[in-house]
Each structure stands twice: as C-alpha cells, then as structure tokens.
Amino acid sequence: MHIYSTGSCNGQKREGLARVLIERDSGKTGLTFHYYDTTSKRCLMQGLIDGVLQLDASYHVVLVTSSRLALEKAEEGEGPNRDLIYELYRVLMAKGCTVGGRFSLS
C-alpha cells in the first residue's frame, strides 16, 4: 500500500491543505485535509498522519512525499517539524504498520 502526500499553504494567512492519495490493491482513495496556523511542509506531514489514521488494518506502507523530510535530524532530536515526524511514527506503530520504500524522498 502507498500513501502519497503533498502540501500547500497560503503564507500570509497560514492556511493550508494536504492532498493525500491512498493506493491499495482494492483501489485508490483521494482525500483533502485542511489545516490552520501551518506551513506547506507541516501540511504535507500532517497529511501523511491523517492518511495513516484512515487505515482500517495493519499494512506495509510506502510513504511518498513531494518534499524531502528531515528524518535523520529528527532521530537526533533536531530539525524542523520533528513533532510531526514523531507523531507519524507513533501513529504508524499504533496501527501496527511497517514502513518501507521511498519514505525519505528528496
């Protein structure tokens, strides 16, 4: 199963959205999530989290993003948006999902 996420944001209003596509053998589901007081990268990350929350079972998940994520820095307790990276890991573990593939795309 693949979860794709892209984020966009109006920098002046700090309102944004994530477009998420969940692709599994049974088909594709497109979702849009709206966020406030945010940035484009935070929208992207929150989209991954909200996409995982839609899952009804444990899956091996390939997360695909439109932007590079600072995963290595987050593992060292540094870098931007590490709160959302930690939340994504927490949600994946709570759902019993494993992660592979192109998670840290550049």
CSV table of N, CA and C in Angstrom, one decimal:
chain,number,residue,atom,x,y,z
A,1,MET,N,0.8,-1.2,0.0
A,1,MET,CA,0.0,0.0,0.0
A,1,MET,C,0.9,1.2,0.0
A,2,HIS,N,0.5,2.3,-0.7
A,2,HIS,CA,1.2,3.5,-0.8
A,2,HIS,C,0.3,4.6,-0.3
A,3,ILE,N,0.9,5.6,0.4
A,3,ILE,CA,0.3,6.8,0.8
A,3,ILE,C,1.1,8.0,0.3
A,4,TYR,N,0.5,8.7,-0.6
A,4,TYR,CA,1.2,9.9,-1.2
A,4,TYR,C,0.6,11.1,-0.5
A,5,SER,N,1.5,12.1,-0.3
A,5,SER,CA,1.0,13.4,0.3
A,5,SER,C,1.8,14.5,-0.3
A,6,THR,N,1.1,15.6,-0.5
A,6,THR,CA,1.6,16.9,-0.9
A,6,THR,C,0.9,18.0,-0.1
A,7,GLY,N,1.7,19.0,0.2
A,7,GLY,CA,1.1,20.1,1.0
A,7,GLY,C,1.2,21.4,0.3
A,8,SER,N,0.3,22.3,0.6
A,8,SER,CA,0.4,23.7,0.1
A,8,SER,C,-0.1,24.6,1.2
A,9,CYS,N,0.3,25.9,1.2
A,9,CYS,CA,-0.1,26.8,2.2
A,9,CYS,C,-0.1,28.2,1.7
A,10,ASN,N,-1.0,29.0,2.1
A,10,ASN,CA,-1.0,30.5,1.9
A,10,ASN,C,-0.2,31.1,3.1
A,11,GLY,N,1.0,31.5,2.7
A,11,GLY,CA,1.9,32.0,3.8
A,11,GLY,C,1.4,33.2,4.5
A,12,GLN,N,0.6,34.1,3.9
A,12,GLN,CA,0.1,35.2,4.6
A,12,GLN,C,-1.0,34.8,5.6
A,13,LYS,N,-1.9,34.0,5.2
A,13,LYS,CA,-3.0,33.5,6.1
A,13,LYS,C,-2.6,32.3,7.0
A,14,ARG,N,-1.5,31.6,6.6
A,14,ARG,CA,-1.1,30.4,7.3
A,14,ARG,C,-2.1,29.3,7.3
A,15,GLU,N,-2.9,29.3,6.2
A,15,GLU,CA,-3.9,28.3,6.0
A,15,GLU,C,-3.4,27.4,4.9
A,16,GLY,N,-3.6,26.1,5.1
A,16,GLY,CA,-3.1,25.2,4.0
A,16,GLY,C,-3.9,23.9,3.9
A,17,LEU,N,-3.4,23.1,3.0
A,17,LEU,CA,-4.1,21.8,2.8
A,17,LEU,C,-3.1,20.7,2.4
A,18,ALA,N,-3.5,19.5,2.6
A,18,ALA,CA,-2.8,18.3,2.1
A,18,ALA,C,-3.7,17.6,1.2
A,19,ARG,N,-3.1,17.2,0.1
A,19,ARG,CA,-3.8,16.2,-0.8
A,19,ARG,C,-3.1,14.9,-0.6
A,20,VAL,N,-3.9,13.9,-0.3
A,20,VAL,CA,-3.4,12.6,0.0
A,20,VAL,C,-4.1,11.5,-0.9
A,21,LEU,N,-3.3,10.6,-1.4
A,21,LEU,CA,-3.8,9.5,-2.1
A,21,LEU,C,-3.4,8.2,-1.4
A,22,ILE,N,-4.4,7.4,-1.1
A,22,ILE,CA,-4.1,6.1,-0.5
A,22,ILE,C,-4.4,5.1,-1.6
A,23,GLU,N,-3.3,4.3,-2.0
A,23,GLU,CA,-3.4,3.4,-3.1
A,23,GLU,C,-3.2,2.0,-2.5
A,24,ARG,N,-4.2,1.1,-2.7
A,24,ARG,CA,-4.0,-0.3,-2.3
A,24,ARG,C,-4.5,-1.2,-3.4
A,25,ASP,N,-4.4,-2.5,-3.2
A,25,ASP,CA,-4.8,-3.4,-4.3
A,25,ASP,C,-6.3,-3.2,-4.6
A,26,SER,N,-7.1,-2.8,-3.7
A,26,SER,CA,-8.6,-2.7,-4.0
A,26,SER,C,-8.9,-1.4,-4.6
A,27,GLY,N,-7.9,-0.5,-4.8
A,27,GLY,CA,-8.2,0.8,-5.5
A,27,GLY,C,-7.5,2.0,-4.9
A,28,LYS,N,-8.0,3.1,-5.3
A,28,LYS,CA,-7.3,4.4,-4.9
A,28,LYS,C,-8.4,5.3,-4.2
A,29,THR,N,-8.0,6.0,-3.1
A,29,THR,CA,-8.8,6.9,-2.4
A,29,THR,C,-8.1,8.2,-2.3
A,30,GLY,N,-8.7,9.3,-2.8
A,30,GLY,CA,-8.1,10.6,-2.7
A,30,GLY,C,-8.8,11.4,-1.6
A,31,LEU,N,-8.0,12.1,-0.8
A,31,LEU,CA,-8.5,12.8,0.3
A,31,LEU,C,-7.9,14.2,0.4
A,32,THR,N,-8.6,15.2,0.9
A,32,THR,CA,-8.0,16.5,1.1
A,32,THR,C,-8.3,16.9,2.5
A,33,PHE,N,-7.3,17.4,3.2
A,33,PHE,CA,-7.3,17.8,4.6
A,33,PHE,C,-6.9,19.3,4.7
A,34,HIS,N,-7.7,20.1,5.5
A,34,HIS,CA,-7.4,21.5,5.6
A,34,HIS,C,-6.8,21.8,7.0
A,35,TYR,N,-5.8,22.7,7.1
A,35,TYR,CA,-5.1,23.0,8.3
A,35,TYR,C,-5.0,24.5,8.5
A,36,TYR,N,-4.8,24.9,9.7
A,36,TYR,CA,-4.7,26.3,10.0
A,36,TYR,C,-3.4,26.6,10.9
A,37,ASP,N,-2.9,27.8,10.8
A,37,ASP,CA,-1.7,28.1,11.5
A,37,ASP,C,-0.6,27.1,11.2
A,38,THR,N,-0.2,27.0,9.9
A,38,THR,CA,0.7,25.9,9.4
A,38,THR,C,1.6,26.4,8.3
A,39,THR,N,2.4,25.5,7.8
A,39,THR,CA,3.3,25.8,6.7
A,39,THR,C,3.1,24.6,5.7
A,40,SER,N,3.6,24.8,4.5
A,40,SER,CA,3.5,23.7,3.4
A,40,SER,C,4.0,22.4,3.9
A,41,LYS,N,5.2,22.4,4.5
A,41,LYS,CA,5.8,21.1,4.9
A,41,LYS,C,5.0,20.5,6.1
A,42,ARG,N,4.5,21.3,7.0
A,42,ARG,CA,3.6,20.8,8.1
A,42,ARG,C,2.4,20.2,7.5
A,43,CYS,N,1.8,20.8,6.5
A,43,CYS,CA,0.6,20.3,5.8
A,43,CYS,C,0.9,18.9,5.2
A,44,LEU,N,2.1,18.8,4.5
A,44,LEU,CA,2.5,17.5,4.0
A,44,LEU,C,2.6,16.4,5.0
A,45,MET,N,3.3,16.8,6.1
A,45,MET,CA,3.5,15.8,7.2
A,45,MET,C,2.1,15.4,7.9
A,46,GLN,N,1.3,16.4,8.1
A,46,GLN,CA,0.0,16.2,8.8
A,46,GLN,C,-0.9,15.3,7.8
A,47,GLY,N,-0.7,15.5,6.5
A,47,GLY,CA,-1.4,14.7,5.5
A,47,GLY,C,-1.0,13.2,5.6
A,48,LEU,N,0.3,13.0,5.8
A,48,LEU,CA,0.7,11.6,6.0
A,48,LEU,C,0.1,11.0,7.3
A,49,ILE,N,0.1,11.7,8.3
A,49,ILE,CA,-0.5,11.3,9.6
A,49,ILE,C,-2.0,11.0,9.4
A,50,ASP,N,-2.7,11.9,8.8
A,50,ASP,CA,-4.1,11.8,8.6
A,50,ASP,C,-4.4,10.6,7.6
A,51,GLY,N,-3.6,10.4,6.7
A,51,GLY,CA,-3.7,9.3,5.8
A,51,GLY,C,-3.6,8.0,6.5
A,52,VAL,N,-2.6,7.8,7.3
A,52,VAL,CA,-2.4,6.6,8.1
A,52,VAL,C,-3.6,6.4,9.0
A,53,LEU,N,-4.1,7.5,9.6
A,53,LEU,CA,-5.3,7.3,10.5
A,53,LEU,C,-6.5,6.8,9.8
A,54,GLN,N,-6.6,6.9,8.5
A,54,GLN,CA,-7.7,6.3,7.7
A,54,GLN,C,-7.6,4.8,7.5
A,55,LEU,N,-6.5,4.2,7.8
A,55,LEU,CA,-6.3,2.8,7.6
A,55,LEU,C,-7.1,2.0,8.6
A,56,ASP,N,-7.7,0.9,8.1
A,56,ASP,CA,-8.6,0.1,8.9
A,56,ASP,C,-7.9,-1.2,9.3
A,57,ALA,N,-6.6,-1.4,9.0
A,57,ALA,CA,-5.9,-2.6,9.4
A,57,ALA,C,-4.4,-2.3,9.3
A,58,SER,N,-3.6,-3.2,9.7
A,58,SER,CA,-2.1,-3.1,9.6
A,58,SER,C,-1.7,-3.4,8.2
A,59,TYR,N,-0.8,-2.5,7.7
A,59,TYR,CA,-0.3,-2.7,6.4
A,59,TYR,C,1.2,-2.4,6.3
A,60,HIS,N,1.9,-2.9,5.3
A,60,HIS,CA,3.2,-2.5,5.0
A,60,HIS,C,3.0,-1.2,4.1
A,61,VAL,N,3.4,-0.1,4.6
A,61,VAL,CA,3.1,1.2,4.0
A,61,VAL,C,4.4,1.8,3.4
A,62,VAL,N,4.2,2.3,2.1
A,62,VAL,CA,5.3,3.1,1.5
A,62,VAL,C,4.7,4.5,1.5
A,63,LEU,N,5.4,5.4,2.2
A,63,LEU,CA,5.0,6.8,2.2
A,63,LEU,C,5.8,7.6,1.2
A,64,VAL,N,5.1,8.3,0.3
A,64,VAL,CA,5.7,9.0,-0.8
A,64,VAL,C,5.3,10.5,-0.6
A,65,THR,N,6.3,11.4,-0.6
A,65,THR,CA,6.1,12.8,-0.4
A,65,THR,C,6.6,13.6,-1.5
A,66,SER,N,6.2,14.8,-1.6
A,66,SER,CA,6.6,15.7,-2.7
A,66,SER,C,7.8,16.6,-2.2
A,67,SER,N,8.3,16.3,-1.0
A,67,SER,CA,9.4,17.1,-0.5
A,67,SER,C,10.3,16.3,0.4
A,68,ARG,N,11.5,16.7,0.5
A,68,ARG,CA,12.4,15.9,1.4
A,68,ARG,C,12.0,16.2,2.9
A,69,LEU,N,12.1,15.1,3.7
A,69,LEU,CA,11.8,15.2,5.1
A,69,LEU,C,13.1,15.1,5.9
A,70,ALA,N,13.1,15.7,7.0
A,70,ALA,CA,14.4,15.7,7.8
A,70,ALA,C,14.3,14.6,8.9
A,71,LEU,N,14.2,13.4,8.4
A,71,LEU,CA,14.0,12.2,9.3
A,71,LEU,C,15.3,12.0,10.1
A,72,GLU,N,16.5,12.1,9.5
A,72,GLU,CA,17.7,11.8,10.2
A,72,GLU,C,17.9,12.8,11.3
A,73,LYS,N,17.6,14.1,11.0
A,73,LYS,CA,17.7,15.1,12.1
A,73,LYS,C,16.7,14.8,13.2
A,74,ALA,N,15.5,14.4,12.8
A,74,ALA,CA,14.5,14.2,13.9
A,74,ALA,C,15.0,13.0,14.8
A,75,GLU,N,15.6,12.0,14.2
A,75,GLU,CA,16.1,10.9,15.0
A,75,GLU,C,17.2,11.4,16.0
A,76,GLU,N,17.9,12.5,15.7
A,76,GLU,CA,18.9,13.0,16.6
A,76,GLU,C,18.3,14.1,17.5
A,77,GLY,N,16.9,14.3,17.4
A,77,GLY,CA,16.3,15.3,18.3
A,77,GLY,C,16.4,16.7,17.7
A,78,GLU,N,16.7,16.9,16.4
A,78,GLU,CA,16.9,18.2,15.8
A,78,GLU,C,16.0,18.3,14.6
A,79,GLY,N,16.1,19.5,14.0
A,79,GLY,CA,15.4,19.7,12.7
A,79,GLY,C,14.0,20.1,12.8
A,80,PRO,N,13.5,20.6,11.6
A,80,PRO,CA,12.1,21.2,11.6
A,80,PRO,C,11.1,20.1,11.7
A,81,ASN,N,9.9,20.4,12.2
A,81,ASN,CA,8.7,19.6,12.2
A,81,ASN,C,8.9,18.2,12.8
A,82,ARG,N,9.9,18.1,13.7
A,82,ARG,CA,10.2,16.8,14.3
A,82,ARG,C,9.0,16.3,15.2
A,83,ASP,N,8.2,17.3,15.7
A,83,ASP,CA,7.0,16.9,16.4
A,83,ASP,C,6.1,16.1,15.6
A,84,LEU,N,5.9,16.5,14.3
A,84,LEU,CA,5.0,15.7,13.4
A,84,LEU,C,5.7,14.4,12.9
A,85,ILE,N,7.0,14.4,12.8
A,85,ILE,CA,7.6,13.2,12.4
A,85,ILE,C,7.5,12.2,13.5
A,86,TYR,N,7.7,12.6,14.8
A,86,TYR,CA,7.4,11.7,15.9
A,86,TYR,C,6.0,11.2,16.0
A,87,GLU,N,5.1,12.1,15.7
A,87,GLU,CA,3.6,11.7,15.7
A,87,GLU,C,3.4,10.7,14.6
A,88,LEU,N,3.9,10.9,13.4
A,88,LEU,CA,3.8,9.9,12.3
A,88,LEU,C,4.3,8.6,12.7
A,89,TYR,N,5.5,8.5,13.3
A,89,TYR,CA,6.0,7.2,13.8
A,89,TYR,C,5.0,6.6,14.9
A,90,ARG,N,4.5,7.4,15.8
A,90,ARG,CA,3.6,6.9,16.8
A,90,ARG,C,2.3,6.3,16.2
A,91,VAL,N,1.8,7.0,15.2
A,91,VAL,CA,0.5,6.6,14.6
A,91,VAL,C,0.8,5.3,13.8
A,92,LEU,N,1.9,5.2,13.1
A,92,LEU,CA,2.2,4.0,12.4
A,92,LEU,C,2.3,2.8,13.3
A,93,MET,N,3.0,3.0,14.4
A,93,MET,CA,3.2,1.9,15.4
A,93,MET,C,1.8,1.6,16.0
A,94,ALA,N,1.0,2.5,16.3
A,94,ALA,CA,-0.3,2.3,16.9
A,94,ALA,C,-1.2,1.5,16.0
A,95,LYS,N,-1.1,1.7,14.7
A,95,LYS,CA,-1.8,1.0,13.7
A,95,LYS,C,-1.2,-0.4,13.3
A,96,GLY,N,0.0,-0.6,13.9
A,96,GLY,CA,0.7,-1.9,13.6
A,96,GLY,C,1.3,-1.9,12.2
A,97,CYS,N,1.5,-0.8,11.6
A,97,CYS,CA,2.1,-0.7,10.3
A,97,CYS,C,3.6,-0.8,10.2
A,98,THR,N,4.1,-1.4,9.2
A,98,THR,CA,5.5,-1.3,8.9
A,98,THR,C,5.7,-0.3,7.8
A,99,VAL,N,6.9,0.3,7.7
A,99,VAL,CA,7.2,1.3,6.7
A,99,VAL,C,8.4,0.9,5.8
A,100,GLY,N,8.2,1.2,4.6
A,100,GLY,CA,9.4,0.8,3.7
A,100,GLY,C,9.4,1.7,2.5
A,101,GLY,N,10.3,1.4,1.6
A,101,GLY,CA,10.4,2.1,0.3
A,101,GLY,C,10.9,3.5,0.4
A,102,ARG,N,10.1,4.4,-0.2
A,102,ARG,CA,10.6,5.8,-0.5
A,102,ARG,C,10.2,6.8,0.5
A,103,PHE,N,10.3,6.4,1.8
A,103,PHE,CA,9.8,7.3,2.9
A,103,PHE,C,10.6,8.6,3.0
A,104,SER,N,11.9,8.6,2.7
A,104,SER,CA,12.6,9.8,2.8
A,104,SER,C,13.0,10.3,1.5
A,105,LEU,N,12.1,10.5,0.6
A,105,LEU,CA,12.3,11.0,-0.7
A,105,LEU,C,13.0,12.4,-0.7
A,106,SER,N,13.8,12.7,-1.7
A,106,SER,CA,14.3,14.0,-1.8
A,106,SER,C,13.7,14.7,-3.0
